Short mmCIF file of N, CA, C and O in Angstrom, two decimals:
data_model
loop_
_atom_site.label_atom_id
_atom_site.label_comp_id
_atom_site.label_asym_id
_atom_site.label_seq_id
_atom_site.Cartn_x
_atom_site.Cartn_y
_atom_site.Cartn_z
N MET A 702 -8.00 3.56 3.68
CA MET A 702 -8.22 2.24 4.21
C MET A 702 -9.65 2.32 4.47
O MET A 702 -10.49 2.96 5.29
N ALA A 703 -10.33 0.96 4.26
CA ALA A 703 -11.91 0.61 4.82
C ALA A 703 -11.79 0.54 6.40
O ALA A 703 -10.92 0.32 7.02
N LYS A 704 -13.05 0.99 6.64
CA LYS A 704 -13.34 0.94 7.95
C LYS A 704 -13.27 -0.43 8.55
O LYS A 704 -13.49 -1.61 7.92
N SER A 705 -13.07 -0.51 10.09
CA SER A 705 -12.82 -1.94 10.50
C SER A 705 -13.97 -2.44 10.89
O SER A 705 -15.11 -1.75 11.09
N THR A 706 -14.23 -3.87 10.68
CA THR A 706 -15.38 -4.34 11.03
C THR A 706 -15.20 -5.86 11.67
O THR A 706 -14.06 -6.51 11.69
N THR A 707 -16.19 -6.22 12.53
CA THR A 707 -15.93 -7.40 13.47
C THR A 707 -16.95 -8.45 12.94
O THR A 707 -17.03 -9.38 13.52
N GLU A 708 -17.93 -8.18 12.13
CA GLU A 708 -18.97 -8.74 11.84
C GLU A 708 -18.42 -10.40 11.09
O GLU A 708 -17.50 -9.96 10.40
N ARG A 709 -18.65 -11.23 11.32
CA ARG A 709 -18.41 -12.55 11.02
C ARG A 709 -19.82 -13.15 10.27
O ARG A 709 -20.94 -13.28 10.88
N PRO A 710 -19.78 -14.10 9.04
CA PRO A 710 -20.45 -14.74 8.54
C PRO A 710 -21.29 -15.79 9.40
O PRO A 710 -20.57 -16.28 10.38
N ALA A 711 -22.66 -16.03 9.37
CA ALA A 711 -23.16 -17.04 10.32
C ALA A 711 -22.90 -18.23 10.05
O ALA A 711 -22.93 -19.19 11.02
N ASP A 712 -22.24 -18.51 8.85
CA ASP A 712 -21.86 -20.01 8.48
C ASP A 712 -20.60 -20.42 8.94
O ASP A 712 -20.17 -21.57 8.99
N GLY A 713 -19.90 -19.74 10.13
CA GLY A 713 -18.72 -20.00 10.81
C GLY A 713 -17.26 -19.80 9.94
O GLY A 713 -16.36 -20.11 10.41
N ASP A 714 -17.47 -19.30 8.73
CA ASP A 714 -16.34 -18.89 7.96
C ASP A 714 -15.25 -17.89 8.87
O ASP A 714 -15.77 -16.96 9.22
N ALA A 715 -14.29 -18.10 8.75
CA ALA A 715 -13.37 -17.32 9.81
C ALA A 715 -12.97 -16.07 9.12
O ALA A 715 -12.47 -15.01 9.83
N ARG A 716 -13.51 -15.61 7.82
CA ARG A 716 -13.05 -14.56 6.89
C ARG A 716 -14.17 -13.48 7.26
O ARG A 716 -15.51 -13.86 7.40
N PRO A 717 -13.82 -12.18 7.76
CA PRO A 717 -14.69 -11.30 8.06
C PRO A 717 -15.53 -10.85 7.01
O PRO A 717 -15.07 -10.93 5.97
N ILE A 718 -16.71 -10.28 7.15
CA ILE A 718 -17.27 -9.29 6.18
C ILE A 718 -16.71 -7.83 6.19
O ILE A 718 -16.81 -7.20 6.93
N LEU A 719 -15.94 -7.63 4.87
CA LEU A 719 -15.17 -6.66 4.90
C LEU A 719 -15.94 -5.59 4.24
O LEU A 719 -16.52 -5.83 3.29
N ASP A 720 -15.76 -4.32 4.84
CA ASP A 720 -16.39 -3.02 3.99
C ASP A 720 -15.25 -2.48 2.93
O ASP A 720 -14.37 -2.01 3.47
N LEU A 721 -15.45 -3.06 1.91
CA LEU A 721 -14.62 -2.62 0.46
C LEU A 721 -15.18 -1.24 0.14
O LEU A 721 -14.10 -0.59 -0.86
N ALA A 722 -15.96 -0.53 0.50
CA ALA A 722 -16.39 1.02 0.05
C ALA A 722 -15.58 1.69 -0.39
O ALA A 722 -15.24 2.50 -1.10
N ASN A 723 -14.49 1.78 0.85
CA ASN A 723 -13.48 3.15 1.16
C ASN A 723 -12.05 2.21 1.07
O ASN A 723 -11.26 3.22 1.31
N ALA A 724 -12.11 1.12 0.33
CA ALA A 724 -10.71 0.54 0.21
C ALA A 724 -9.75 1.42 -1.06
O ALA A 724 -10.49 1.92 -1.69
N ALA A 725 -8.78 1.29 -0.72
CA ALA A 725 -7.70 1.96 -1.53
C ALA A 725 -7.33 1.18 -2.68
O ALA A 725 -6.50 0.19 -2.68
N TRP A 726 -8.27 0.90 -3.78
CA TRP A 726 -7.81 0.03 -4.72
C TRP A 726 -6.83 0.28 -5.58
O TRP A 726 -6.64 1.51 -6.25
N GLN A 727 -5.81 -0.56 -6.13
CA GLN A 727 -4.56 -0.26 -7.08
C GLN A 727 -4.71 -1.07 -8.38
O GLN A 727 -5.16 -2.54 -7.81
N PRO A 728 -4.01 -1.16 -9.31
CA PRO A 728 -3.96 -1.75 -10.47
C PRO A 728 -2.85 -2.83 -9.96
O PRO A 728 -2.33 -2.84 -9.05
N GLY A 729 -3.29 -4.27 -10.84
CA GLY A 729 -2.46 -5.20 -10.61
C GLY A 729 -1.01 -4.95 -10.40
O GLY A 729 -0.61 -3.83 -11.31
N SER A 730 -0.23 -5.82 -10.37
CA SER A 730 1.15 -5.50 -10.10
C SER A 730 2.10 -4.94 -11.31
O SER A 730 2.96 -4.30 -11.29
N ARG A 731 1.62 -5.14 -12.51
CA ARG A 731 1.92 -4.78 -13.75
C ARG A 731 1.29 -3.89 -14.84
O ARG A 731 1.63 -3.35 -15.24
N GLY A 732 0.22 -3.35 -14.10
CA GLY A 732 -0.62 -2.70 -14.71
C GLY A 732 -1.52 -3.00 -15.87
O GLY A 732 -2.01 -2.26 -16.55
N ILE A 733 -1.09 -4.21 -15.93
CA ILE A 733 -1.95 -4.82 -17.30
C ILE A 733 -3.36 -5.48 -16.97
O ILE A 733 -3.46 -6.11 -15.86
N GLY A 734 -4.29 -5.03 -17.65
CA GLY A 734 -5.34 -5.98 -17.74
C GLY A 734 -6.54 -4.94 -16.73
O GLY A 734 -5.91 -3.92 -16.51
N ASP A 735 -7.57 -5.73 -16.18
CA ASP A 735 -8.46 -4.95 -15.32
C ASP A 735 -8.35 -5.17 -14.14
O ASP A 735 -9.42 -5.09 -13.10
N VAL A 736 -7.32 -5.83 -13.64
CA VAL A 736 -7.69 -6.34 -12.16
C VAL A 736 -7.23 -5.36 -11.02
O VAL A 736 -6.13 -4.49 -11.58
N GLN A 737 -7.87 -5.23 -10.07
CA GLN A 737 -7.31 -4.09 -9.02
C GLN A 737 -7.43 -4.76 -7.71
O GLN A 737 -8.31 -5.94 -7.75
N ILE A 738 -6.46 -4.76 -7.02
CA ILE A 738 -6.54 -5.22 -5.62
C ILE A 738 -6.28 -4.02 -4.39
O ILE A 738 -6.16 -3.17 -4.88
N ALA A 739 -6.79 -4.62 -3.23
CA ALA A 739 -6.72 -3.53 -2.20
C ALA A 739 -6.57 -4.63 -0.98
O ALA A 739 -6.57 -5.76 -0.93
N PHE A 740 -5.66 -3.76 0.03
CA PHE A 740 -5.26 -4.58 1.15
C PHE A 740 -6.10 -4.14 2.31
O PHE A 740 -6.09 -3.01 2.69
N VAL A 741 -7.08 -4.94 2.94
CA VAL A 741 -7.76 -4.52 4.02
C VAL A 741 -7.77 -5.16 5.07
O VAL A 741 -8.20 -6.66 5.06
N GLU A 742 -7.51 -5.00 6.25
CA GLU A 742 -7.58 -5.93 7.54
C GLU A 742 -6.94 -7.12 7.44
O GLU A 742 -7.38 -8.02 8.04
N GLY A 743 -5.70 -7.04 6.73
CA GLY A 743 -4.85 -8.18 6.86
C GLY A 743 -5.36 -9.17 5.69
O GLY A 743 -4.78 -10.22 5.52
N PHE A 744 -6.20 -8.91 4.92
CA PHE A 744 -6.61 -9.77 3.52
C PHE A 744 -6.62 -8.90 2.45
O PHE A 744 -6.26 -7.90 2.42
N ILE A 745 -6.64 -9.51 1.19
CA ILE A 745 -6.54 -9.17 -0.27
C ILE A 745 -7.72 -9.10 -0.82
O ILE A 745 -8.28 -10.34 -0.96
N ALA A 746 -8.27 -7.94 -1.13
CA ALA A 746 -9.37 -8.04 -2.13
C ALA A 746 -9.10 -7.98 -3.39
O ALA A 746 -7.96 -7.01 -3.94
N MET A 747 -9.74 -8.82 -4.49
CA MET A 747 -9.46 -8.60 -5.81
C MET A 747 -10.74 -8.30 -6.81
O MET A 747 -11.89 -8.83 -6.38
N ARG A 748 -10.86 -7.27 -7.35
CA ARG A 748 -11.89 -7.15 -8.15
C ARG A 748 -11.76 -6.57 -9.59
O ARG A 748 -10.53 -6.52 -10.26
N HIS A 749 -12.84 -6.62 -10.68
CA HIS A 749 -12.58 -6.37 -12.01
C HIS A 749 -12.44 -4.84 -12.06
O HIS A 749 -13.70 -4.22 -11.55
N GLY A 750 -11.69 -3.99 -12.45
CA GLY A 750 -11.38 -2.63 -12.39
C GLY A 750 -12.71 -2.11 -13.41
O GLY A 750 -13.06 -0.82 -13.10
N ARG A 751 -13.35 -2.55 -14.54
CA ARG A 751 -14.30 -2.21 -15.53
C ARG A 751 -15.54 -2.35 -14.74
O ARG A 751 -16.75 -1.81 -15.41
N ALA A 752 -15.78 -3.30 -13.80
CA ALA A 752 -17.01 -3.31 -12.71
C ALA A 752 -16.85 -3.13 -11.52
O ALA A 752 -16.85 -4.17 -10.75
N PRO A 753 -16.24 -1.99 -10.96
CA PRO A 753 -15.93 -1.82 -9.32
C PRO A 753 -17.08 -2.13 -8.79
O PRO A 753 -17.04 -2.22 -7.33
N ALA A 754 -18.31 -1.78 -9.34
CA ALA A 754 -19.86 -2.21 -8.03
C ALA A 754 -19.91 -3.63 -8.09
O ALA A 754 -20.74 -4.04 -7.40
N GLY A 755 -19.31 -4.57 -9.03
CA GLY A 755 -19.44 -5.87 -8.94
C GLY A 755 -18.67 -6.79 -7.42
O GLY A 755 -18.22 -5.87 -6.74
N PRO A 756 -18.74 -8.02 -7.53
CA PRO A 756 -18.24 -8.77 -6.55
C PRO A 756 -16.79 -8.34 -6.56
O PRO A 756 -16.22 -8.42 -7.37
N ALA A 757 -16.10 -9.02 -5.21
CA ALA A 757 -14.59 -8.86 -5.21
C ALA A 757 -14.43 -10.25 -4.56
O ALA A 757 -14.86 -11.10 -3.66
N LEU A 758 -13.16 -10.91 -4.92
CA LEU A 758 -12.72 -12.00 -4.36
C LEU A 758 -11.77 -11.53 -3.13
O LEU A 758 -11.22 -10.60 -3.28
N VAL A 759 -12.24 -12.31 -1.91
CA VAL A 759 -11.21 -11.82 -0.79
C VAL A 759 -10.47 -13.17 -0.58
O VAL A 759 -11.02 -14.46 -0.24
N PHE A 760 -9.15 -12.81 -0.33
CA PHE A 760 -7.89 -14.11 -0.12
C PHE A 760 -7.27 -13.74 1.44
O PHE A 760 -7.28 -12.62 1.83
N ALA A 761 -7.18 -14.86 2.13
CA ALA A 761 -6.48 -14.66 3.50
C ALA A 761 -4.78 -14.52 2.58
O ALA A 761 -4.66 -14.90 1.52
N PRO A 762 -3.94 -14.26 3.12
CA PRO A 762 -2.27 -13.91 2.85
C PRO A 762 -1.79 -15.28 2.24
O PRO A 762 -1.43 -15.20 1.15
N MET A 763 -2.25 -16.34 2.91
CA MET A 763 -1.87 -17.48 2.35
C MET A 763 -2.44 -18.05 1.29
O MET A 763 -1.64 -18.47 0.24
N GLU A 764 -3.48 -17.86 1.05
CA GLU A 764 -4.69 -17.92 -0.39
C GLU A 764 -3.89 -17.36 -1.12
O GLU A 764 -3.89 -17.61 -2.68
N TRP A 765 -3.83 -15.91 -0.90
CA TRP A 765 -3.38 -15.11 -1.99
C TRP A 765 -1.78 -15.68 -2.60
O TRP A 765 -1.80 -15.52 -3.91
N ARG A 766 -1.05 -15.88 -1.67
CA ARG A 766 0.41 -16.41 -2.27
C ARG A 766 0.10 -17.59 -2.98
O ARG A 766 0.84 -17.63 -4.17
N ALA A 767 -0.63 -18.52 -2.71
CA ALA A 767 -0.83 -19.71 -3.63
C ALA A 767 -1.42 -19.20 -4.85
O ALA A 767 -1.24 -19.79 -5.74
N PHE A 768 -2.80 -18.13 -4.85
CA PHE A 768 -3.20 -18.02 -6.33
C PHE A 768 -2.03 -17.41 -6.93
O PHE A 768 -2.08 -17.57 -8.17
N VAL A 769 -1.32 -16.28 -6.64
CA VAL A 769 -0.23 -15.67 -7.57
C VAL A 769 0.51 -16.80 -8.00
O VAL A 769 1.12 -16.71 -9.00
N ARG A 770 0.91 -17.59 -6.87
CA ARG A 770 2.21 -18.84 -7.58
C ARG A 770 1.57 -19.43 -8.77
O ARG A 770 2.32 -19.75 -9.91
N ASN A 771 0.48 -20.16 -8.42
CA ASN A 771 -0.26 -20.75 -9.63
C ASN A 771 -0.60 -20.04 -10.77
O ASN A 771 -0.56 -20.54 -11.61
N ALA A 772 -1.13 -18.62 -10.62
CA ALA A 772 -1.36 -17.95 -11.81
C ALA A 772 -0.06 -17.64 -12.76
O ALA A 772 0.21 -17.90 -13.87
N ARG A 773 1.04 -17.66 -11.82
CA ARG A 773 2.37 -17.36 -12.55
C ARG A 773 2.96 -18.87 -13.14
O ARG A 773 3.36 -18.74 -14.16
N ARG A 774 2.69 -20.04 -12.65
CA ARG A 774 2.98 -21.26 -13.30
C ARG A 774 2.40 -21.40 -14.54
O ARG A 774 2.85 -22.03 -15.54
N TYR A 775 0.91 -21.17 -14.40
CA TYR A 775 0.32 -21.53 -15.57
C TYR A 775 0.46 -20.30 -16.53
O TYR A 775 0.69 -20.77 -17.84
N HIS A 776 0.80 -19.11 -16.39
CA HIS A 776 1.31 -17.97 -17.52
C HIS A 776 2.74 -18.61 -17.88
O HIS A 776 2.76 -18.59 -19.11
N ALA A 777 3.38 -19.22 -17.08
CA ALA A 777 4.76 -19.59 -17.82
C ALA A 777 4.75 -20.74 -18.73
O ALA A 777 5.08 -20.97 -19.89
N GLY A 778 3.78 -21.57 -18.25
CA GLY A 778 3.36 -22.89 -19.19
C GLY A 778 2.83 -22.46 -20.54
O GLY A 778 3.09 -23.19 -21.45
N LEU A 779 1.92 -21.54 -20.46
CA LEU A 779 1.46 -21.03 -21.73
C LEU A 779 2.63 -20.21 -22.80
O LEU A 779 2.60 -20.68 -23.74
N LEU A 780 3.20 -19.46 -22.06
CA LEU A 780 4.63 -19.31 -22.87
C LEU A 780 5.65 -20.25 -23.36
O LEU A 780 5.96 -20.10 -24.39
N ALA A 781 5.83 -21.28 -22.61
CA ALA A 781 6.61 -22.43 -23.26
C ALA A 781 5.84 -23.00 -24.04
O ALA A 781 6.76 -23.44 -25.06
N GLU A 782 4.63 -22.97 -24.22
CA GLU A 782 3.88 -23.69 -25.13
C GLU A 782 3.93 -23.08 -26.59
O GLU A 782 3.53 -23.12 -27.59
N GLY A 783 4.48 -21.68 -26.40
CA GLY A 783 4.17 -20.98 -27.38
C GLY A 783 2.71 -20.37 -27.66
O GLY A 783 2.45 -19.76 -28.68
N THR A 784 1.86 -20.28 -26.42
CA THR A 784 0.61 -19.65 -26.67
C THR A 784 0.86 -18.19 -26.65
O THR A 784 1.48 -17.67 -25.71
N ARG A 785 0.13 -17.78 -27.43
CA ARG A 785 0.02 -16.02 -27.34
C ARG A 785 -0.84 -15.58 -26.02
O ARG A 785 -2.20 -15.92 -25.95
N VAL A 786 -0.34 -15.15 -25.10
CA VAL A 786 -1.20 -14.63 -23.85
C VAL A 786 -1.55 -12.97 -23.86
O VAL A 786 -0.80 -12.01 -24.51
#
């Protein structure tokens, strides 16, 4: 697990600046694609597995739930339209 940090951005964002260098990255839930996620200090980080040195998106738990819910709805809509995913 990544080391703890209490550093906060100067702009007042409630999200801490997380040290993701030692995060335990794992493939997405189905192991499909190149998405990796890590759970760090109560937040969920997501990155592109083929570019691990690149940026990561960091979600609060409520944001993560909304992201996953909407991604599933979008995917289901594509399947209903017959679009190849």
